[in-house]
Short mmCIF file of C-alpha atoms (C1' of nucleotides) in Angstrom, two decimals:
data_model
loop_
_atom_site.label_atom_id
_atom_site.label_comp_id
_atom_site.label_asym_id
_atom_site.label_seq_id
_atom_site.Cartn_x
_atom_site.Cartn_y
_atom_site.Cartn_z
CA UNK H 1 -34.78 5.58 -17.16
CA UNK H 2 -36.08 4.23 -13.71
CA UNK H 3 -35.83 5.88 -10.55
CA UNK H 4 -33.97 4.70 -8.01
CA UNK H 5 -35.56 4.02 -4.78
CA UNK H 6 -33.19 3.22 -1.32
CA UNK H 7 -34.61 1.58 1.64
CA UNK H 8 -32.47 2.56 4.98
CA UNK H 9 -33.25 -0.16 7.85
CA UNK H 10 -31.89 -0.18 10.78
CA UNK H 11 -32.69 -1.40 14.31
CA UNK H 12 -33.64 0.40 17.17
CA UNK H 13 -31.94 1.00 20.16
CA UNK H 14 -29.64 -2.05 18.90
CA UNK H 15 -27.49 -2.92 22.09
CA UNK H 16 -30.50 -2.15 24.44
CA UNK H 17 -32.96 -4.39 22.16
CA UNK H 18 -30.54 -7.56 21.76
CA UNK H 19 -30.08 -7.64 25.59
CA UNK H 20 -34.12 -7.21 26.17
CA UNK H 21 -34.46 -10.26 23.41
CA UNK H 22 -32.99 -12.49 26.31
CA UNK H 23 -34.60 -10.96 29.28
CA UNK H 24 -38.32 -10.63 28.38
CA UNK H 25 -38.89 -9.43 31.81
CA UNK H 26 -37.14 -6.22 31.10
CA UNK H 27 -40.13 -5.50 28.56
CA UNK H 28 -40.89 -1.93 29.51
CA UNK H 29 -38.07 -1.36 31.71
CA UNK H 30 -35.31 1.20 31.52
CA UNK H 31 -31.96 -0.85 30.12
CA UNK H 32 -28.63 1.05 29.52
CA UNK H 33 -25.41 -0.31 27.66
CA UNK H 34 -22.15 0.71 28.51
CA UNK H 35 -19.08 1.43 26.75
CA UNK H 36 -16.06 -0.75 26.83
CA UNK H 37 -14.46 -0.44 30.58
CA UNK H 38 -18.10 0.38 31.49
CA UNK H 39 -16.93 3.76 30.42
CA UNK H 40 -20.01 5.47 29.17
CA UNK H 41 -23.60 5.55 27.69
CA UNK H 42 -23.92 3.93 24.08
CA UNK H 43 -27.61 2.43 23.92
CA UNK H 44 -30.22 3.10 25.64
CA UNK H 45 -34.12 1.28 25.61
CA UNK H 46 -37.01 3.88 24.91
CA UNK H 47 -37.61 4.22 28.54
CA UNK H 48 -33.86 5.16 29.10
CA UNK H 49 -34.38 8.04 26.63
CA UNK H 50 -37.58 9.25 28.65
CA UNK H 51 -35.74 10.06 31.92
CA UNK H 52 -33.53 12.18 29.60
CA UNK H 53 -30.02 9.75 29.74
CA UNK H 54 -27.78 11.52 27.14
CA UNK H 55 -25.98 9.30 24.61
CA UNK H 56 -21.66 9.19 26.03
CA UNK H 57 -22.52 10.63 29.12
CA UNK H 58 -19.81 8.67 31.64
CA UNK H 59 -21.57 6.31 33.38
CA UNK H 60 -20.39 7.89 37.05
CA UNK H 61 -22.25 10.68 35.97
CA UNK H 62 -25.68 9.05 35.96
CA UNK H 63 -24.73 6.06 38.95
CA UNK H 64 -27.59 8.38 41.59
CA UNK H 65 -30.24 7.59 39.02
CA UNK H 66 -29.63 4.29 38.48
CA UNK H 67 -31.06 2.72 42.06
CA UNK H 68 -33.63 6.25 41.70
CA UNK H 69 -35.62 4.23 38.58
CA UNK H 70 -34.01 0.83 38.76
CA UNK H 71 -32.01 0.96 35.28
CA UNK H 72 -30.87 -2.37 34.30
CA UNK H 73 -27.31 -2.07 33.45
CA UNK H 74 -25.02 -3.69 31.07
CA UNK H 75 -21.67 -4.28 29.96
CA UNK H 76 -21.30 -4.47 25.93
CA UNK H 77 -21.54 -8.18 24.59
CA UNK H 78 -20.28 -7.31 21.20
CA UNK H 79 -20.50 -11.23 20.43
CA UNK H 80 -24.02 -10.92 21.02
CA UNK H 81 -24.79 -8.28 19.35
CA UNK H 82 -22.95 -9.01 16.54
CA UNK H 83 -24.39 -12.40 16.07
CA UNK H 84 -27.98 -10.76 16.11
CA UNK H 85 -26.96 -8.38 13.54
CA UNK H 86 -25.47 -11.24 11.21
CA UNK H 87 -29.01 -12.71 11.46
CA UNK H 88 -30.61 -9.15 11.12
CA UNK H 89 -28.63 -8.56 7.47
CA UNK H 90 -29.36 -12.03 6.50
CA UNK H 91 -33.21 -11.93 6.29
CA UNK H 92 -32.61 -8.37 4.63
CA UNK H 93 -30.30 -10.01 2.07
CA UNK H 94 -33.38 -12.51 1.64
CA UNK H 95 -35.88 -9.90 0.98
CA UNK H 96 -33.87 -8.17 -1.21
CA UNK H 97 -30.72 -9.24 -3.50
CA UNK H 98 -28.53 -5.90 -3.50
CA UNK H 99 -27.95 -4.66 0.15
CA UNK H 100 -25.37 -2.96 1.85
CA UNK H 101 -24.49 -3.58 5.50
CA UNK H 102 -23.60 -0.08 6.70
CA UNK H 103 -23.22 -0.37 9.89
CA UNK H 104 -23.56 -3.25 13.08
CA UNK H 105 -27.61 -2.26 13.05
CA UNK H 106 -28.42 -0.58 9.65
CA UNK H 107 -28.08 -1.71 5.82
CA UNK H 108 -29.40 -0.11 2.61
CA UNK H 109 -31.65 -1.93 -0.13
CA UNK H 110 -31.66 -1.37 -3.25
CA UNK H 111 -35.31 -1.23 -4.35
CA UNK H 112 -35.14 0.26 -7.49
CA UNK H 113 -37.19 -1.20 -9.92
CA UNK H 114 -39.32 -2.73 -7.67
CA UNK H 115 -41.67 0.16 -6.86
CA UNK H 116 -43.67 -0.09 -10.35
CA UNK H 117 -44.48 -3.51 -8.64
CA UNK H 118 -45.08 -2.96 -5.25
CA UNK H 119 -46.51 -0.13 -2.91
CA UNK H 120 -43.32 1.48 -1.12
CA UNK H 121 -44.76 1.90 2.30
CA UNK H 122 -46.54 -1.61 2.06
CA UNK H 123 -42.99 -2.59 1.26
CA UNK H 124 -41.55 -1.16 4.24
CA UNK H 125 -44.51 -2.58 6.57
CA UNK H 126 -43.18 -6.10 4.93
CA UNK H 127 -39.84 -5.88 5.90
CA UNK H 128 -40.08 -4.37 9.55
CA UNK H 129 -42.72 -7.12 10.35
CA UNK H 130 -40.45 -9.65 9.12
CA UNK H 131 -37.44 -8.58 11.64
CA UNK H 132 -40.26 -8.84 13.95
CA UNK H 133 -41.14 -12.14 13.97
CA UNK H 134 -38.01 -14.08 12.32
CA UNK H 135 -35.69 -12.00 14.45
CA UNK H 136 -37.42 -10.28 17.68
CA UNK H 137 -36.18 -6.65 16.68
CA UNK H 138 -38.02 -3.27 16.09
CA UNK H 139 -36.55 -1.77 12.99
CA UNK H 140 -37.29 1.46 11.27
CA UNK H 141 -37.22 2.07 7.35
CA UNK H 142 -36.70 5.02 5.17
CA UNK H 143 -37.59 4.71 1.44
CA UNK H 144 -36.40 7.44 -0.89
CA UNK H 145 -34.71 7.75 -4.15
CA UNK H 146 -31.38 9.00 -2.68
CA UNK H 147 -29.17 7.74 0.27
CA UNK H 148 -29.67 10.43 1.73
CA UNK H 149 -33.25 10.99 1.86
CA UNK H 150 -33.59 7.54 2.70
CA UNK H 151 -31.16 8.06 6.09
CA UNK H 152 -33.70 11.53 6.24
CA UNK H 153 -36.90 9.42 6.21
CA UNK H 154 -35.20 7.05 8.54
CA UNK H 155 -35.33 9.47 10.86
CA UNK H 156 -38.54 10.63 10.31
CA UNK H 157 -40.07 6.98 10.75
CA UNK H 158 -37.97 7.28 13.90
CA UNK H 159 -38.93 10.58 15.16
CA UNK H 160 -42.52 10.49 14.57
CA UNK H 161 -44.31 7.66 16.31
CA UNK H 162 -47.06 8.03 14.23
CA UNK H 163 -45.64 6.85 11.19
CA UNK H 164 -45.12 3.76 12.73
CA UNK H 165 -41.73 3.52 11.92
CA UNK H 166 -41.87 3.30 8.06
CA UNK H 167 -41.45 6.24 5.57
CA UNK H 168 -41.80 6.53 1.96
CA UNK H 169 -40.29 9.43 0.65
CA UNK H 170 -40.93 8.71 -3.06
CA UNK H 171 -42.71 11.75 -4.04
CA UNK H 172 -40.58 15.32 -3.86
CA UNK H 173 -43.91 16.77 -2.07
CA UNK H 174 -43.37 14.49 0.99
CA UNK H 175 -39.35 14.80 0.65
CA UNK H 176 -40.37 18.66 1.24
CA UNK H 177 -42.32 18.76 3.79
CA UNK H 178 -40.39 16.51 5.92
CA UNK H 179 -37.21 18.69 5.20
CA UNK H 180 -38.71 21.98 6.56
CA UNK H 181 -39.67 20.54 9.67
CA UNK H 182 -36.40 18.11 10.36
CA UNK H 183 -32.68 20.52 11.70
CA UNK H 184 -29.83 20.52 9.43
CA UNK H 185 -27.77 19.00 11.91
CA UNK H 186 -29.89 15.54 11.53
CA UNK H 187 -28.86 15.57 8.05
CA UNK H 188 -26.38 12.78 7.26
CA UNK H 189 -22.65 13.98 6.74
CA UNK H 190 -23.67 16.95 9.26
CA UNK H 191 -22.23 17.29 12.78
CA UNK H 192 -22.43 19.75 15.03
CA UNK H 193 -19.06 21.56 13.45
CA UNK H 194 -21.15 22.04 10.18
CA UNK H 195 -24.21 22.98 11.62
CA UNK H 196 -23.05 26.17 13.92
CA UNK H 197 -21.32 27.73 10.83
CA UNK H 198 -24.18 26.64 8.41
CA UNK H 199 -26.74 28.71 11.02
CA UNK H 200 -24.51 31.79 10.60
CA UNK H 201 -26.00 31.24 7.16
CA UNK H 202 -29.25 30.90 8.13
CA UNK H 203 -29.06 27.72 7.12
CA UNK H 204 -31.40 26.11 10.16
CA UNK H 205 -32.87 23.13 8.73
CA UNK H 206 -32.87 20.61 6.52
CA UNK H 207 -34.80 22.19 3.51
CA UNK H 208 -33.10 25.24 3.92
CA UNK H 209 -29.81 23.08 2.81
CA UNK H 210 -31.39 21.64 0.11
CA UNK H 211 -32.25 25.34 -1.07
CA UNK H 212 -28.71 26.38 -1.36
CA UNK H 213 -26.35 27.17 -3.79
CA UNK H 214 -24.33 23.55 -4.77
CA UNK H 215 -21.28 25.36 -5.60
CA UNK H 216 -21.43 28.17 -3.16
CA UNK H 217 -21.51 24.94 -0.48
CA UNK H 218 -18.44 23.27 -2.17
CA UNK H 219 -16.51 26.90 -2.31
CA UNK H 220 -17.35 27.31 1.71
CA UNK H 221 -16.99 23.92 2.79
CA UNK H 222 -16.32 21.12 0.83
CA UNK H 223 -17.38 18.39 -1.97
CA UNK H 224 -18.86 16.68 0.53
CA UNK H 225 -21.37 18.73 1.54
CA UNK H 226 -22.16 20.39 -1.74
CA UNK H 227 -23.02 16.07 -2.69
CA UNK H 228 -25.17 16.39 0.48
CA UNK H 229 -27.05 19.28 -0.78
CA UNK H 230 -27.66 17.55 -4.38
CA UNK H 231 -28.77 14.11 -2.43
CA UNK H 232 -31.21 16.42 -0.85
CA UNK H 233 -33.03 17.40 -4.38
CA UNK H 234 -32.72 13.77 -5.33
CA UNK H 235 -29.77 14.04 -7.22
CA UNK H 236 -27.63 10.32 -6.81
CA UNK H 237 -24.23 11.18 -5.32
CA UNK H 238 -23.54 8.29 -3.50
CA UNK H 239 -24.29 4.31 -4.73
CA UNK H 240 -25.07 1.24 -3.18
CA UNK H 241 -21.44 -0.82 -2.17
CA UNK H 242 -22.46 -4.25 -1.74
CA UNK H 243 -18.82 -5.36 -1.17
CA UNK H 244 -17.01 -3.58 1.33
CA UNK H 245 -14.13 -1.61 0.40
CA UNK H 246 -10.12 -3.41 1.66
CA UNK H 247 -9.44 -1.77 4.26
CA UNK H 248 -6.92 0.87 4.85
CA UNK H 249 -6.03 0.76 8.34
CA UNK H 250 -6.48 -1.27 11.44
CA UNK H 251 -6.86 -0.04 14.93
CA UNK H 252 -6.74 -1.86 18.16
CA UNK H 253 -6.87 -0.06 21.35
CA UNK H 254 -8.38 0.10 24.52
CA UNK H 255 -8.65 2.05 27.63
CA UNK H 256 -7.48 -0.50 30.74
CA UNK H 257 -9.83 -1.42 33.55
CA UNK H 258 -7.18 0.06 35.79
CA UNK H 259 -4.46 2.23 35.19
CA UNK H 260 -0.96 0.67 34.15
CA UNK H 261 1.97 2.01 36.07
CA UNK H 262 4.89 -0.84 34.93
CA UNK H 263 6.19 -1.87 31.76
CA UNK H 264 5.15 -5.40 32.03
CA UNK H 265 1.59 -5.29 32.07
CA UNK H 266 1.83 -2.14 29.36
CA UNK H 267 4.09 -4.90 27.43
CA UNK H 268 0.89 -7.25 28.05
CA UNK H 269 -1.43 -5.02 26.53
CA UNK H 270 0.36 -3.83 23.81
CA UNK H 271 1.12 -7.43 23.00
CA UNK H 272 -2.71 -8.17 22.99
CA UNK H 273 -3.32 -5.57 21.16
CA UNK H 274 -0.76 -6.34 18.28
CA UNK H 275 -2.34 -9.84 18.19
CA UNK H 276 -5.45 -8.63 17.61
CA UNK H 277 -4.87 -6.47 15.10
CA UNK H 278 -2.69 -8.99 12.90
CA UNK H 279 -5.84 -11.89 13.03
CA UNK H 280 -7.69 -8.35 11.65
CA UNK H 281 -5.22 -7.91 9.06
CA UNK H 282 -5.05 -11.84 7.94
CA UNK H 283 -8.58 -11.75 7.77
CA UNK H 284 -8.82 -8.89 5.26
CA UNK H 285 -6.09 -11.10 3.36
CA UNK H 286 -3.57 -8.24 3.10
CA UNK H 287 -0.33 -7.26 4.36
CA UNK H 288 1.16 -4.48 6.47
CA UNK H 289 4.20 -2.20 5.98
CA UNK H 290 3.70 0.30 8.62
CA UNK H 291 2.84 0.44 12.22
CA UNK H 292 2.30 3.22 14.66
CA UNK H 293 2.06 2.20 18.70
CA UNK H 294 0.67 4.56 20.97
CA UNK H 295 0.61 5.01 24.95
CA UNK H 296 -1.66 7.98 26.87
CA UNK H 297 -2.63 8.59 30.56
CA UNK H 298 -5.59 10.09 30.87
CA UNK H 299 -6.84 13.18 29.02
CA UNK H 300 -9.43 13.77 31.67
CA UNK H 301 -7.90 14.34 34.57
CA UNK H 302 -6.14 17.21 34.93
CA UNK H 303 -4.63 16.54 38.49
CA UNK H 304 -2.45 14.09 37.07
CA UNK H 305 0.67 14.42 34.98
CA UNK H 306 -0.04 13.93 31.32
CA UNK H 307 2.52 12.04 28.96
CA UNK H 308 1.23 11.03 25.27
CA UNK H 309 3.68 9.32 22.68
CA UNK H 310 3.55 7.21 19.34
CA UNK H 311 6.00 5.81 17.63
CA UNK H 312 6.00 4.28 14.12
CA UNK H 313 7.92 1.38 12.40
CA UNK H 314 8.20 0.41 8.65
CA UNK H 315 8.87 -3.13 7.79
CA UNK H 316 10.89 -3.43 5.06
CA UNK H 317 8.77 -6.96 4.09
CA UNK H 318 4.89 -6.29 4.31
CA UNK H 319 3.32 -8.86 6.53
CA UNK H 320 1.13 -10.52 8.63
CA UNK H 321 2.74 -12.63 11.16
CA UNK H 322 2.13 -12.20 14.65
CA UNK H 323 5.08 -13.08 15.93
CA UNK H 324 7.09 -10.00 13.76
CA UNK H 325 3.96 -7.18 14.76
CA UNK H 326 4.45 -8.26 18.16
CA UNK H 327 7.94 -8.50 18.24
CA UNK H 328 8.44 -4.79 16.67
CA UNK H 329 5.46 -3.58 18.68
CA UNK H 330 7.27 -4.33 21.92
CA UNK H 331 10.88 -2.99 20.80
CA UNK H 332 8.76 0.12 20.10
CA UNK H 333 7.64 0.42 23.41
CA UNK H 334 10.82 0.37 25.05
CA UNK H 335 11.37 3.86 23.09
CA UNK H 336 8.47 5.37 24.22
CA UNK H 337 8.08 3.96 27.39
CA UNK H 338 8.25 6.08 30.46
CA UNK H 339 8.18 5.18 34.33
CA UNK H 340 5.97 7.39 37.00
CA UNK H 341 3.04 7.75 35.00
CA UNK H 342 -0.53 6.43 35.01
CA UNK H 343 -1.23 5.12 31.55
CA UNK H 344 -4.62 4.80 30.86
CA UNK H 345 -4.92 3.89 27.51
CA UNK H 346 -3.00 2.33 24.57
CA UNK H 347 -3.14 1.06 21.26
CA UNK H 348 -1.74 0.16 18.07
CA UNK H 349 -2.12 0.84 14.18
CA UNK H 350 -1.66 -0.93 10.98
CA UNK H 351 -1.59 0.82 7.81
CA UNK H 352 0.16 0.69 4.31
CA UNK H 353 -1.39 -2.69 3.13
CA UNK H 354 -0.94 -4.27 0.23
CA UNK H 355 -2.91 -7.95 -0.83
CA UNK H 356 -0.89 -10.90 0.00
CA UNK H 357 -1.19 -12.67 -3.76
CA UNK H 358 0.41 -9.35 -4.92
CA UNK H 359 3.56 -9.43 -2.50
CA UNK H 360 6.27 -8.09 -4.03
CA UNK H 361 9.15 -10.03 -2.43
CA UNK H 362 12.56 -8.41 -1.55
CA UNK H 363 15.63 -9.54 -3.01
CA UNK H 364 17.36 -10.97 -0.28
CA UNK H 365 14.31 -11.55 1.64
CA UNK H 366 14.02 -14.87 2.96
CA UNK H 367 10.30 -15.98 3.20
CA UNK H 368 9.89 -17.14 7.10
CA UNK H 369 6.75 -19.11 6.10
CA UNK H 370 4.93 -18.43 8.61
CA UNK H 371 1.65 -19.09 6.75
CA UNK H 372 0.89 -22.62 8.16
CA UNK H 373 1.14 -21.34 11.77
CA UNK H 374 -0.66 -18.71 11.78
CA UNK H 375 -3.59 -19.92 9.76
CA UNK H 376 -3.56 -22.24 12.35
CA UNK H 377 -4.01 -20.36 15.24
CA UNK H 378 -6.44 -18.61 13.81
CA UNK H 379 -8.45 -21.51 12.54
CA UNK H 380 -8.51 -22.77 16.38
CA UNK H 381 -9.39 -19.11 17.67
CA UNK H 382 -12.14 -18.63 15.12
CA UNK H 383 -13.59 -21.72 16.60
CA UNK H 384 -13.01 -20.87 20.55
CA UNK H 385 -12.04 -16.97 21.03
CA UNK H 386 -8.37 -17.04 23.05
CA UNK H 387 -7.23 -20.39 23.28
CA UNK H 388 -4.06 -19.85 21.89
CA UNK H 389 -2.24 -16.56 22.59
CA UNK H 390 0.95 -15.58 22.24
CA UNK H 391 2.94 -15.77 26.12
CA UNK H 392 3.75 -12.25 25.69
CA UNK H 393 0.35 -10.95 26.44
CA UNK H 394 -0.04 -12.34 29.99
CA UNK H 395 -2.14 -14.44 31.38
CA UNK H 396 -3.84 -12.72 34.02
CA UNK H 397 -4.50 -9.73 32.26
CA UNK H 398 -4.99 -7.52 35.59
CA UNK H 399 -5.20 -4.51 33.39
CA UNK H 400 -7.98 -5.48 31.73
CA UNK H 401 -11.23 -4.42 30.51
CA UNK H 402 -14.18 -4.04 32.99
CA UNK H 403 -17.03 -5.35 32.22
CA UNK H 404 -19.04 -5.77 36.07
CA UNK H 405 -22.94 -6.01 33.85
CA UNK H 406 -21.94 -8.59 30.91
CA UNK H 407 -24.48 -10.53 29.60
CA UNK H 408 -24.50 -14.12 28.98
CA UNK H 409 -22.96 -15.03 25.22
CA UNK H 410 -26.61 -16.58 24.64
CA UNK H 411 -26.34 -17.48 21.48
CA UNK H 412 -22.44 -18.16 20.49
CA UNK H 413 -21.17 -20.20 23.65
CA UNK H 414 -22.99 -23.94 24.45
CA UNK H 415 -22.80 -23.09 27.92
CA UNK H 416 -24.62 -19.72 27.84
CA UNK H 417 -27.48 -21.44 25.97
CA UNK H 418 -30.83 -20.33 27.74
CA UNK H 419 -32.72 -23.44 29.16
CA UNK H 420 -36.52 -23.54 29.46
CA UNK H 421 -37.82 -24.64 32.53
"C1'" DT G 1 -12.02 7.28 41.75
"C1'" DC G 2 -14.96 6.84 37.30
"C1'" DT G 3 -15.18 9.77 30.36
"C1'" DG G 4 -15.45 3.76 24.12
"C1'" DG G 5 -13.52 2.02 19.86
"C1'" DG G 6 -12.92 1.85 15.03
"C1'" DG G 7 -13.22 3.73 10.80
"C1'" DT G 8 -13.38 7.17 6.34
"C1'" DC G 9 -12.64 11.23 3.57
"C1'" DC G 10 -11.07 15.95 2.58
"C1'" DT G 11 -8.11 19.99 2.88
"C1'" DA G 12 -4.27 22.90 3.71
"C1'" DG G 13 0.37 23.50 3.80
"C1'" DG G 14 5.15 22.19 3.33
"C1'" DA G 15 8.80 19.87 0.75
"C1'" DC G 16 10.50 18.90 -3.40
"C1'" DC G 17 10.98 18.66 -8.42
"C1'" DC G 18 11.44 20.57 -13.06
"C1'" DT Y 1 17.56 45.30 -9.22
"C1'" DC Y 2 15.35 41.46 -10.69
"C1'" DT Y 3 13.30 36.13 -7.14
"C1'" DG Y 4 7.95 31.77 -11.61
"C1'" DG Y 5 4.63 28.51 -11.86
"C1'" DG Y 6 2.81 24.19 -11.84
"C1'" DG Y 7 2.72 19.60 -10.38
"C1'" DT Y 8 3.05 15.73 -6.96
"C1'" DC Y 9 3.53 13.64 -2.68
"C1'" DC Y 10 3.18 13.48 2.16
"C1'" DT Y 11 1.42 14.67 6.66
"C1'" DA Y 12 -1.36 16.64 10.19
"C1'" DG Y 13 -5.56 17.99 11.48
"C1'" DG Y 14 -10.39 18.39 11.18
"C1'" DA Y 15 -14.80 16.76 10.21
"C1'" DC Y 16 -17.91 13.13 9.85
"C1'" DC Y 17 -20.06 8.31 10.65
"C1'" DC Y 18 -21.76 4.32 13.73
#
DNA sequence: TCTGGGGTCCTAGGACCC
DNA sequence: TCTGGGGTCCTAGGACCC
């Protein structure tokens, strides 16, 4: 039997790098993304890093450095950045047939079987140069026989500078001694929970992890872990999904560019929101049977009064028209709803699905047939994002998101194409 | 003044059943 | 006076990931 052999690639600094891609004259510059609402820190370009900007520090926190070392600031472009990543996982799919897209800026290879062919870490060089050039992005690569040891010698290649990004952790002797000098809490599947209780173990790093007991982990903490620790010694816990699992719930939410103090606009938002999240549902071809809404002021501030509330609905039909979300969403609302407070945030949840060639149909339950219109409003919104909305989620949308550093949409809107002087 | 959004999995404990 | 045991389902909460 064959070993198996994982490659982990994954981009660096991904926000930070797709803006640079389009400003070349930001090449050695400090660049920071920012949250939705321009909330807080959540990429940062090498140079950011170097004058010590913490990943989710609020962004008021770190305003006095910004004119201090001239940080280029911007506001997330997830239509950028997820158009870059499409292309990203497309030349990986080329370069290798089994790959799983993990994440907006990471995917596993499969490689297995290929390493009595080809040198791993000439492998590796292959694939980061060919980011490179097709695509414009840095990317690191782990190679090891176990998902996690590959996210492990990810972080090596990203850690140590002189690996130059790629590391093949194909023989147990390098596994080793890259595991007594890495902290258990950069181990993948532990956080900072895990890692205080594992040091009142002694448990400190890495290697000391994969030195434990399997079953004395699972008794103290969990299966999880205790597949962690047997990754670790190259034991295969966890296999490559190529097709992403259905989904079992979807979330839309937001935080408001400025706080909401009337029903309408929260009706507006919440409305938006329920939108959203049924062209999420439709797209994942299922159907929903429950629903939660939520409303929160802030949990920061403790100055003002604080009011939090949900409140769930069951359809007695699954679905995934719009127009019944939205309606129930709203009616919801009006339960929960309370004047005199500052509502910063809101959001709503689908869950309970079921796949729409299954439906089980009620009894009396006439079938609205709603199919045609709302494939067709999406069709037309797939093509231009928001040009047909529902009237319930306002127009002016005063509430929302802020976004003062936003990037141009270079390469998904004719308009924002660059021109070349 | 200003603190993201969207997911998954596991476990413990309560309710309920036979 | 004596008050079982095992199974399932659901929910809330905690932990993790990016």
């Amino acid at each position: 039997m064959s070993q198996t052999t994982f490659a982990l690639v994954d981009c660096n600094n991904f926000y930070a790098s797709c803006e640079r891609l389009f400003r070349p004259d930001l090449k050695d510059k400090p660049i920071v993304v920012l949250s939705n609402n321009d909330g807080c820190v959540i990429s940062r370009s090498k140079e950011a890093k170097a004058l010590g900007i913490r990943m989710g520090i609020p962004f008021f926190q770190i305003a006095p450095l910004i004119k201090r070392y001239d940080i280029t600031l911007f506001s997330s472009n997830y239509a950028l950045y997820a158009d870059m990543s499409q292309r990203v996982m497309q030349t990986l799919g080329n370069l290798s047939p089994r790959i799983e897209v993990y994440s907006i800026d990471e995917a596993f290879l499969d490689l297995s079987g290929t390493h009595s062919l080809f040198d791993m870490q000439i492998l590796g060089e292959t694939i980061q140069s060919k980011i490179l050039k097709d695509i414009g992005l840095s990317v690191g690569v782990g190679i090891a026989p176990t998902k996690t040891l590959a996210k492990l010698a990810n972080y090596g290649a990203k850690h140590y500078p002189k690996t130059g990004g790629v590391v093949d952790l194909s023989l147990k002797r390098r596994q080793h001694n890259l595991m007594k000098i890495t902290p258990v809490s950069e181990v993948w599947g532990v956080g900072r929970q895990l890692s205080k209780k594992l040091a009142f173990m002694n448990i400190k790093t890495a290697w000391d992890l994969a030195c434990s007991n399997p079953a004395e982990i699972r008794r103290l903490f969990s299966v999880v872990l205790e597949r962690t620790v047997r990754e670790l010694n190259g034991e295969n816990c966890l296999s490559l999904e190529e097709i992403a699992p259905a989904k079992k719930q979807i979330i839309s939410s937001r935080s408001f560019g400025e706080r909401i103090t009337n029903i309408e606009s929260m009706r507006e938002a919440i409305s938006s929101y329920a939108s959203r999240a049924s062209e999420k549902l439709r797209a994942e071809n299922q159907l929903s049977k429950f629903m939660n809404i939520f409303i929160t002021t802030s949990q920061f501030n403790p100055n003002t009064p604080y009011y939090a509330k949900s409140q769930s609905v069951q359809f007695i039909t699954p679905t995934d028209d719009t127009r019944i979300i939205l309606t129930a969403a709203n009616q919801a609302l009006e339960r929960i709803w309370k004047d005199g407070f500052a509502y910063a945030k809101a959001g709503i949840m689908l869950a309970d699905f079921s796949y729409k060639h299954q439906q089980q149909l009620d009894f009396f339950h006439n079938n609205p047939n709603s199919d045609k219109l709302m494939k067709t409003i999406d069709t037309i919104n797939q093509k231009s994002r928001h040009t047909l909305f529902f009237a319930s989620q306002g127009i002016e949308q005063h509430w929302g998101m802020k976004r003062d550093y936003l990037s141009p949409a270079y390469t998904t809107n004719w308009k924002d194409l660059m021109s070349v002087k």
